[in-house]
Coordinates of C-alpha atoms in Angstrom, one line a residue:
M1 CA 137.5 135.0 124.4
D2 CA 135.6 137.7 126.4
M3 CA 133.7 139.7 123.7
G4 CA 134.2 142.9 125.7
N5 CA 138.0 142.5 125.5
Q6 CA 138.0 141.2 121.9
H7 CA 140.5 143.0 119.5
P8 CA 138.7 145.5 117.3
S9 CA 140.3 143.9 114.1
I10 CA 138.8 140.5 115.1
S11 CA 135.4 142.1 115.7
R12 CA 135.6 143.8 112.3
L13 CA 136.4 140.5 110.6
Q14 CA 133.5 138.8 112.3
E15 CA 131.2 141.6 111.1
I16 CA 132.4 141.2 107.5
Q17 CA 132.0 137.4 107.7
K18 CA 128.4 137.9 109.0
E19 CA 127.6 140.1 106.0
V20 CA 129.1 137.5 103.6
K21 CA 127.2 134.7 105.3
S22 CA 123.9 136.7 104.8
I23 CA 124.1 136.3 101.0
E24 CA 125.5 132.7 100.9
Q25 CA 122.2 131.1 100.0
Q26 CA 121.7 133.7 97.2
V27 CA 125.0 132.6 95.7
I28 CA 124.4 128.9 96.1
G29 CA 121.0 129.2 94.5
F30 CA 122.1 131.7 91.8
S31 CA 120.7 130.3 88.5
G32 CA 121.4 133.1 86.1
L33 CA 124.4 133.9 83.8
S34 CA 127.4 136.1 84.2
D35 CA 125.8 139.0 82.4
D36 CA 122.7 139.1 84.7
K37 CA 122.2 142.2 86.9
N38 CA 122.0 140.0 90.0
Y39 CA 125.3 138.3 89.2
K40 CA 127.1 141.7 88.9
K41 CA 125.4 142.8 92.2
L42 CA 126.6 139.7 94.1
E43 CA 130.0 139.9 92.5
R44 CA 130.4 143.6 93.5
F45 CA 129.3 142.9 97.1
L46 CA 131.7 140.0 97.6
T47 CA 134.6 141.9 95.9
K48 CA 133.9 144.8 98.2
Q49 CA 134.1 142.5 101.2
L50 CA 137.4 141.2 100.1
F51 CA 138.8 144.7 100.0
E52 CA 137.3 145.3 103.4
I53 CA 139.0 142.2 104.7
D54 CA 142.3 143.2 103.1
S55 CA 142.1 146.6 104.8
V56 CA 141.9 145.1 108.3
D57 CA 145.1 145.8 110.2
T58 CA 146.6 142.6 111.7
E59 CA 149.3 144.5 113.7
G60 CA 151.5 141.6 113.0
K61 CA 149.5 139.4 115.3
G62 CA 149.2 135.7 114.3
D63 CA 145.7 135.2 115.5
I64 CA 144.4 138.2 113.6
Q65 CA 146.4 137.1 110.5
Q66 CA 144.7 133.7 110.7
A67 CA 141.3 135.2 111.2
R68 CA 141.8 137.5 108.2
K69 CA 143.0 134.6 106.1
R70 CA 139.9 132.5 107.0
A71 CA 137.6 135.4 106.2
A72 CA 139.2 135.9 102.8
Q73 CA 139.1 132.2 102.0
E74 CA 135.4 132.0 102.8
T75 CA 134.6 135.1 100.6
E76 CA 136.8 133.8 97.7
H77 CA 135.0 130.4 97.9
L78 CA 131.6 132.1 97.5
L79 CA 133.0 134.2 94.6
K80 CA 134.2 131.0 92.9
E81 CA 130.8 129.3 93.6
L82 CA 129.0 132.3 91.9
E83 CA 131.3 132.1 88.9
Q84 CA 130.9 128.3 88.6
N85 CA 127.1 128.5 88.8
A86 CA 127.0 131.1 86.0
N87 CA 129.4 129.2 83.8
H88 CA 128.6 125.6 84.5
P89 CA 128.6 123.5 81.3
H90 CA 125.0 122.4 82.0
R91 CA 123.9 125.9 82.7
I92 CA 125.3 126.9 79.3
E93 CA 123.5 123.9 77.8
I94 CA 120.2 125.1 79.3
Q95 CA 120.8 128.6 77.9
N96 CA 121.6 127.3 74.4
I97 CA 118.4 125.3 74.4
F98 CA 116.5 128.3 75.5
K99 CA 118.0 130.3 72.7
E100 CA 116.6 127.7 70.2
A101 CA 113.2 128.2 71.8
Q102 CA 113.6 132.0 71.4
S103 CA 114.4 131.6 67.7
L104 CA 111.4 129.3 67.2
V105 CA 109.1 131.9 68.9
K106 CA 110.5 134.7 66.9
E107 CA 110.1 132.8 63.6
K108 CA 106.7 131.1 64.2
I109 CA 104.8 132.9 67.0
V110 CA 105.5 136.6 66.9
P111 CA 104.3 136.8 63.3
F112 CA 101.2 134.8 64.2
Y113 CA 100.2 137.5 66.7
S114 CA 101.0 140.2 64.2
G115 CA 98.5 138.9 61.8
G116 CA 100.5 136.1 60.2
N117 CA 99.5 132.5 59.4
C118 CA 98.4 130.0 62.0
V119 CA 100.7 128.1 64.4
T120 CA 102.3 125.2 62.5
D121 CA 102.9 121.6 63.4
E122 CA 106.6 122.4 62.9
F123 CA 106.4 124.8 65.9
E124 CA 104.6 122.3 68.1
E125 CA 107.1 119.5 67.3
G126 CA 110.0 121.9 67.8
I127 CA 108.8 123.1 71.2
Q128 CA 108.1 119.5 72.3
D129 CA 111.7 118.5 71.4
I130 CA 113.1 121.5 73.3
I131 CA 111.0 120.6 76.4
L132 CA 112.2 117.0 76.2
R133 CA 115.9 118.0 75.9
L134 CA 115.6 120.5 78.8
T135 CA 114.0 117.7 80.9
H136 CA 117.1 115.5 80.2
V137 CA 119.7 118.2 81.2
K138 CA 121.5 116.8 84.2
T139 CA 121.6 118.9 87.4
G140 CA 123.6 116.6 89.7
G141 CA 121.3 117.8 92.5
K142 CA 122.9 121.3 92.3
I143 CA 120.3 123.9 93.4
S144 CA 121.4 126.5 90.9
L145 CA 121.0 124.1 87.9
R146 CA 117.7 122.8 89.2
K147 CA 116.4 126.3 89.4
A148 CA 117.7 127.2 86.0
R149 CA 116.1 124.2 84.4
Y150 CA 112.9 124.8 86.3
H151 CA 112.7 128.5 85.3
T152 CA 113.4 127.7 81.7
L153 CA 110.9 124.8 81.5
T154 CA 108.3 126.9 83.2
K155 CA 108.5 129.7 80.7
I156 CA 108.5 127.4 77.7
C157 CA 105.6 125.3 79.0
A158 CA 103.7 128.5 79.7
V159 CA 104.1 129.6 76.1
Q160 CA 103.0 126.2 75.0
E161 CA 99.9 126.4 77.2
I162 CA 99.0 130.0 76.1
I163 CA 99.2 128.9 72.5
E164 CA 97.2 125.7 73.0
D165 CA 94.5 127.6 75.0
C166 CA 94.3 130.2 72.2
M167 CA 94.0 127.5 69.5
K168 CA 91.1 125.9 71.3
K169 CA 89.1 129.1 71.2
Q170 CA 86.4 129.6 68.5
P171 CA 87.8 131.7 65.7
S172 CA 84.7 133.8 65.5
L173 CA 83.5 136.2 68.2
P174 CA 80.7 134.5 70.3
L175 CA 78.2 137.4 70.3
S176 CA 77.1 139.9 67.6
E177 CA 77.5 143.6 68.4
D178 CA 73.8 144.0 67.5
V179 CA 72.8 142.1 70.7
H180 CA 73.7 145.0 73.0
P181 CA 76.0 148.1 72.9
S182 CA 78.2 146.6 75.7
V183 CA 79.1 143.7 73.4
A184 CA 81.1 146.0 71.1
K185 CA 83.3 147.0 74.2
I186 CA 83.8 143.3 75.2
N187 CA 84.8 142.5 71.6
S188 CA 87.2 145.4 71.6
V189 CA 88.7 144.1 74.9
M190 CA 89.0 140.6 73.4
C191 CA 91.1 142.0 70.5
E192 CA 93.4 143.7 73.2
V193 CA 93.7 140.4 75.1
N194 CA 94.8 138.6 71.9
K195 CA 97.5 141.2 71.4
A196 CA 98.5 140.9 75.0
R197 CA 99.0 137.1 74.5
G198 CA 101.6 137.8 71.8
T199 CA 103.3 140.4 74.1
L200 CA 103.3 138.0 77.0
I201 CA 104.8 135.2 75.0
A202 CA 107.5 137.6 73.7
L203 CA 108.2 138.8 77.3
L204 CA 108.4 135.2 78.7
M205 CA 110.9 134.3 76.0
G206 CA 112.9 137.5 76.3
V207 CA 112.3 138.5 72.7
N208 CA 110.6 141.9 73.4
S209 CA 112.7 144.7 74.9
N210 CA 110.0 147.3 74.4
E211 CA 107.6 146.0 77.1
T212 CA 107.8 145.1 80.8
C213 CA 105.8 142.6 82.9
R214 CA 104.7 145.5 85.2
H215 CA 103.3 147.5 82.3
L216 CA 101.5 144.5 80.8
S217 CA 100.1 143.7 84.2
C218 CA 98.7 147.2 84.5
V219 CA 97.2 147.0 81.0
L220 CA 95.5 143.7 81.7
S221 CA 94.2 144.9 85.1
G222 CA 92.8 148.0 83.3
L223 CA 91.0 145.8 80.9
I224 CA 89.4 143.9 83.8
A225 CA 88.3 147.2 85.3
D226 CA 86.8 148.3 82.0
L227 CA 84.8 145.0 81.8
D228 CA 83.7 145.3 85.4
A229 CA 82.3 148.8 84.7
L230 CA 80.1 147.6 81.9
D231 CA 76.4 147.6 82.3
V232 CA 75.1 144.3 80.9
C233 CA 71.5 145.0 81.8
G234 CA 71.0 141.7 83.4
R235 CA 71.5 139.8 80.1
T236 CA 72.8 136.4 81.1
E237 CA 74.5 135.7 77.7
I238 CA 76.4 139.0 77.9
R239 CA 77.4 138.4 81.5
N240 CA 78.7 134.9 80.7
Y241 CA 80.6 136.3 77.7
R242 CA 82.2 139.0 79.9
R243 CA 83.1 136.4 82.5
E244 CA 84.9 134.3 79.9
V245 CA 87.0 137.2 78.8
V246 CA 87.8 138.1 82.4
E247 CA 88.9 134.5 83.0
D248 CA 91.2 134.7 79.9
I249 CA 92.8 137.9 81.3
N250 CA 93.3 136.3 84.7
K251 CA 95.1 133.4 83.1
L252 CA 97.5 135.8 81.4
L253 CA 98.1 137.6 84.7
K254 CA 98.9 134.3 86.3
Y255 CA 101.7 133.7 83.8
L256 CA 103.2 137.2 84.6
D257 CA 103.8 135.9 88.2
L258 CA 106.0 133.0 87.0
E259 CA 109.3 134.7 87.6
E260 CA 108.5 135.8 91.1
E261 CA 106.9 132.5 92.0
A262 CA 109.9 130.5 90.8
D263 CA 112.2 132.5 93.2
T264 CA 109.9 132.5 96.2
T265 CA 109.0 128.8 96.2
Y266 CA 110.9 125.5 96.2
A267 CA 108.9 124.2 93.2
F268 CA 112.2 123.4 91.5
D269 CA 113.0 120.9 94.2
L270 CA 111.1 118.0 92.9
G271 CA 112.5 115.7 95.5
Q272 CA 109.8 117.0 97.8
N273 CA 107.0 117.0 95.1
H274 CA 103.9 115.0 96.0
S275 CA 103.8 113.2 92.7
I276 CA 107.5 112.4 92.7
L277 CA 107.2 111.0 96.3
K278 CA 104.4 108.7 95.0
I279 CA 106.6 107.6 92.1
E280 CA 109.5 106.9 94.5
K281 CA 107.2 104.8 96.7
V282 CA 106.2 102.7 93.7
L283 CA 109.8 102.3 92.7
K284 CA 110.8 101.3 96.2
R285 CA 108.2 98.5 96.2
M286 CA 109.3 97.4 92.7
R287 CA 112.9 97.1 93.9
E288 CA 111.8 95.0 96.8
I289 CA 109.9 92.6 94.5
K290 CA 112.9 92.5 92.1
N291 CA 115.3 91.6 94.9
E292 CA 113.0 88.9 96.2
L293 CA 112.8 87.4 92.7
L294 CA 116.5 87.5 92.0
Q295 CA 117.5 86.1 95.4
A296 CA 114.7 83.5 95.7
Q297 CA 115.8 79.8 95.8
N298 CA 112.7 78.8 93.9
P299 CA 111.6 81.9 91.8
P300 CA 108.7 80.3 90.0
E301 CA 106.7 80.2 93.2
L302 CA 106.8 84.0 93.2
Y303 CA 106.0 84.7 89.5
L304 CA 102.2 84.9 89.7
S305 CA 102.0 87.0 92.9
S306 CA 104.9 89.3 91.8
K307 CA 103.4 89.9 88.4
T308 CA 100.0 90.7 89.9
E309 CA 101.5 93.3 92.3
L310 CA 103.6 94.8 89.6
Q311 CA 100.6 95.3 87.3
G312 CA 98.9 97.1 90.3
L313 CA 102.0 99.4 90.5
I314 CA 101.6 100.3 86.8
G315 CA 98.0 101.3 87.7
Q316 CA 99.2 103.5 90.6
L317 CA 101.7 105.2 88.2
D318 CA 98.9 105.9 85.7
E319 CA 96.9 107.7 88.4
I320 CA 99.8 110.1 89.4
S321 CA 99.2 113.7 88.5
L322 CA 101.8 115.2 86.1
E323 CA 101.0 118.8 87.3
K324 CA 101.9 119.9 83.7
N325 CA 105.5 119.3 84.6
P326 CA 107.7 117.6 82.0
C327 CA 110.2 116.4 84.6
I328 CA 107.4 114.6 86.5
R329 CA 106.2 113.2 83.2
E330 CA 109.7 111.9 82.5
A331 CA 110.0 110.4 86.0
R332 CA 106.7 108.6 85.6
R333 CA 107.7 107.3 82.1
R334 CA 111.0 105.9 83.5
A335 CA 109.2 104.3 86.5
V336 CA 106.7 102.6 84.1
I337 CA 109.7 101.2 82.1
E338 CA 111.3 100.0 85.3
V339 CA 108.1 98.1 86.4
Q340 CA 107.3 96.9 82.8
T341 CA 110.8 95.5 82.4
L342 CA 110.5 93.4 85.5
I343 CA 107.1 92.1 84.3
T344 CA 108.7 91.2 80.9
Y345 CA 111.5 89.4 82.7
I346 CA 109.0 87.3 84.7
D347 CA 107.1 86.5 81.5
L348 CA 110.3 85.3 79.8
K349 CA 111.3 83.2 82.8
E350 CA 107.8 81.7 82.9
A351 CA 107.9 80.9 79.2
L352 CA 111.3 79.2 79.6
E353 CA 110.0 77.1 82.6
K354 CA 107.0 75.9 80.5
R355 CA 109.2 75.0 77.6
K356 CA 111.4 72.8 79.9
A357 CA 108.3 71.1 81.3
F358 CA 106.8 70.3 77.9
A359 CA 109.9 69.5 75.8
C360 CA 109.0 68.3 72.2
E361 CA 110.5 68.0 68.8
E362 CA 110.9 71.4 67.0
H363 CA 112.6 73.1 64.1
P364 CA 116.4 73.6 64.6
S365 CA 116.0 77.3 63.9
H366 CA 113.2 77.7 66.5
K367 CA 115.3 75.8 69.0
A368 CA 118.3 78.2 68.3
V369 CA 116.0 81.2 69.0
W370 CA 114.9 79.7 72.3
N371 CA 118.5 79.0 73.3
I372 CA 119.3 82.7 72.7
L373 CA 116.2 83.7 74.7
G374 CA 117.6 81.6 77.6
N375 CA 120.8 83.6 77.4
L376 CA 118.9 86.9 77.2
A377 CA 117.0 85.9 80.4
E378 CA 120.3 85.5 82.3
I379 CA 121.7 88.8 80.9
Q380 CA 118.4 90.6 81.7
G381 CA 118.7 89.4 85.3
E382 CA 122.1 91.0 85.5
V383 CA 120.9 94.2 83.9
L384 CA 118.1 94.4 86.4
S385 CA 120.7 94.3 89.2
F386 CA 123.1 96.8 87.5
D387 CA 123.6 100.0 89.3
G388 CA 126.3 102.1 87.7
N389 CA 127.2 104.4 84.8
R390 CA 128.4 104.0 81.2
T391 CA 132.1 104.1 82.2
D392 CA 131.7 101.0 84.4
K393 CA 133.4 97.8 83.1
N394 CA 130.2 95.9 83.9
Y395 CA 128.2 98.2 81.7
I396 CA 130.5 97.6 78.8
R397 CA 130.5 93.8 79.4
L398 CA 126.6 93.7 79.5
E399 CA 126.4 95.8 76.4
E400 CA 128.8 93.5 74.5
L401 CA 126.8 90.4 75.7
L402 CA 123.6 91.8 74.4
T403 CA 125.2 92.8 71.1
K404 CA 126.4 89.2 70.7
Q405 CA 122.9 87.9 71.2
L406 CA 121.6 90.3 68.5
L407 CA 124.3 89.0 66.1
A408 CA 123.4 85.4 67.0
L409 CA 119.7 86.1 66.3
D410 CA 120.7 87.7 63.0
A411 CA 122.6 84.5 62.1
V412 CA 119.5 82.3 62.7
D413 CA 118.1 81.1 59.4
P414 CA 114.3 80.6 59.7
Q415 CA 114.3 78.5 56.5
G416 CA 110.9 79.8 55.6
E417 CA 109.3 78.8 58.9
E418 CA 106.8 81.6 59.8
K419 CA 106.7 80.5 63.5
C420 CA 110.5 80.8 63.6
K421 CA 110.5 84.2 61.9
A422 CA 108.0 85.6 64.4
A423 CA 110.0 84.1 67.4
R424 CA 113.2 85.6 66.1
K425 CA 111.5 89.0 65.6
Q426 CA 110.2 89.0 69.2
A427 CA 113.7 88.0 70.5
V428 CA 115.4 90.8 68.6
K429 CA 112.9 93.3 70.0
L430 CA 113.5 91.9 73.5
A431 CA 117.3 92.2 73.2
Q432 CA 116.9 95.8 71.9
N433 CA 114.6 96.7 74.8
I434 CA 117.1 95.3 77.3
L435 CA 119.8 97.4 75.7
S436 CA 117.6 100.5 75.9
Y437 CA 116.8 99.7 79.6
L438 CA 120.5 99.3 80.3
D439 CA 121.1 102.7 78.7
L440 CA 118.3 104.3 80.7
K441 CA 119.6 102.9 84.0
S442 CA 123.0 104.3 83.3
D443 CA 122.3 107.8 82.0
E444 CA 122.4 109.4 85.5
W445 CA 119.2 111.3 85.0
E446 CA 117.6 113.0 88.1
Y447 CA 114.7 115.2 88.9

């Protein structure tokens, strides 16, 4: 249709659709909750556009009615997407875990910066558990959930870093005030910086409603200005002391930028992360080796070369930077398990081949353990090929097979034979490791 002759109602609907389209990415990437200011702002905007669409006069014309219907559907779809993002079960799970972290900080950290006792092991263990649980929250590749998990992890890891950095500092002030008058001012600033740490932690965790990031940033910048204005009279030790305090302040300022940084970068999209790409490269090669082994007509010929290359892959994983990111740490841990499981499989197959080649008389109980190990090798080969979830029939079948092998091992009587006891213990551990690996492969975890 010629734009110059287009009906005014169609033109108006197109204008509204363009406005709705302009906030589409904001809605898709919305990672907050339904009581957030930004949620209400987006909801109001979209609701207003629905009223605008409804007010367009169709004059009873079919093409305008269809255009209005399409515009309304697109807007309603975004409203629904916004609501689903804010109320997704995994988003609520992230928020509930964050609330636990808030309670922990209120109970253990806020009193510490108010003159209470030192940070306890209980806090450190609690925060580690929270980080691990957040890492395991499933996002299903959904941008809003990835962002929510990333934001929450970033805050909690920042708190952990601030506390660890503070605990590493010497409890006593490095210089006596008798050295030079400027030392007294630096010591005074250090006390303010320590208070600022507590304030920053409370801000990051949302447990302080009396302070804002902007005000704290101004306070910290003012402390740097005070230190810069000090005359240290060319004294190297005082200059170094001042520099250390300035570095501490700059570290705190860096944490204040976390919220803005998380919204303006794609750091939450670990699929493009350099370390993750390295892990994926290792896993790709590991899968190629696995397929070659499982499909080979004469697998023993590949055992030595495969194991050597797999051990090299473990070395590559050890060198990968974790970037202080729990999700990268978890991805590397899983990759190490994947590679190590394949090495264990090769070791078991090699041991079974050697046993066949050097058959000899042995204790019946020991022979029974070896027979079960042979069964475990076959099952492990299937587990290595498994690619499904815990609702799959094949998962249930493999789980039952492994449980049967564990029961069979439990029924083996070593009859006092130490060698048999050790063999049975190793076989039980192997069966349990295969079960754990099956569980790991099927838990649908992603970056």
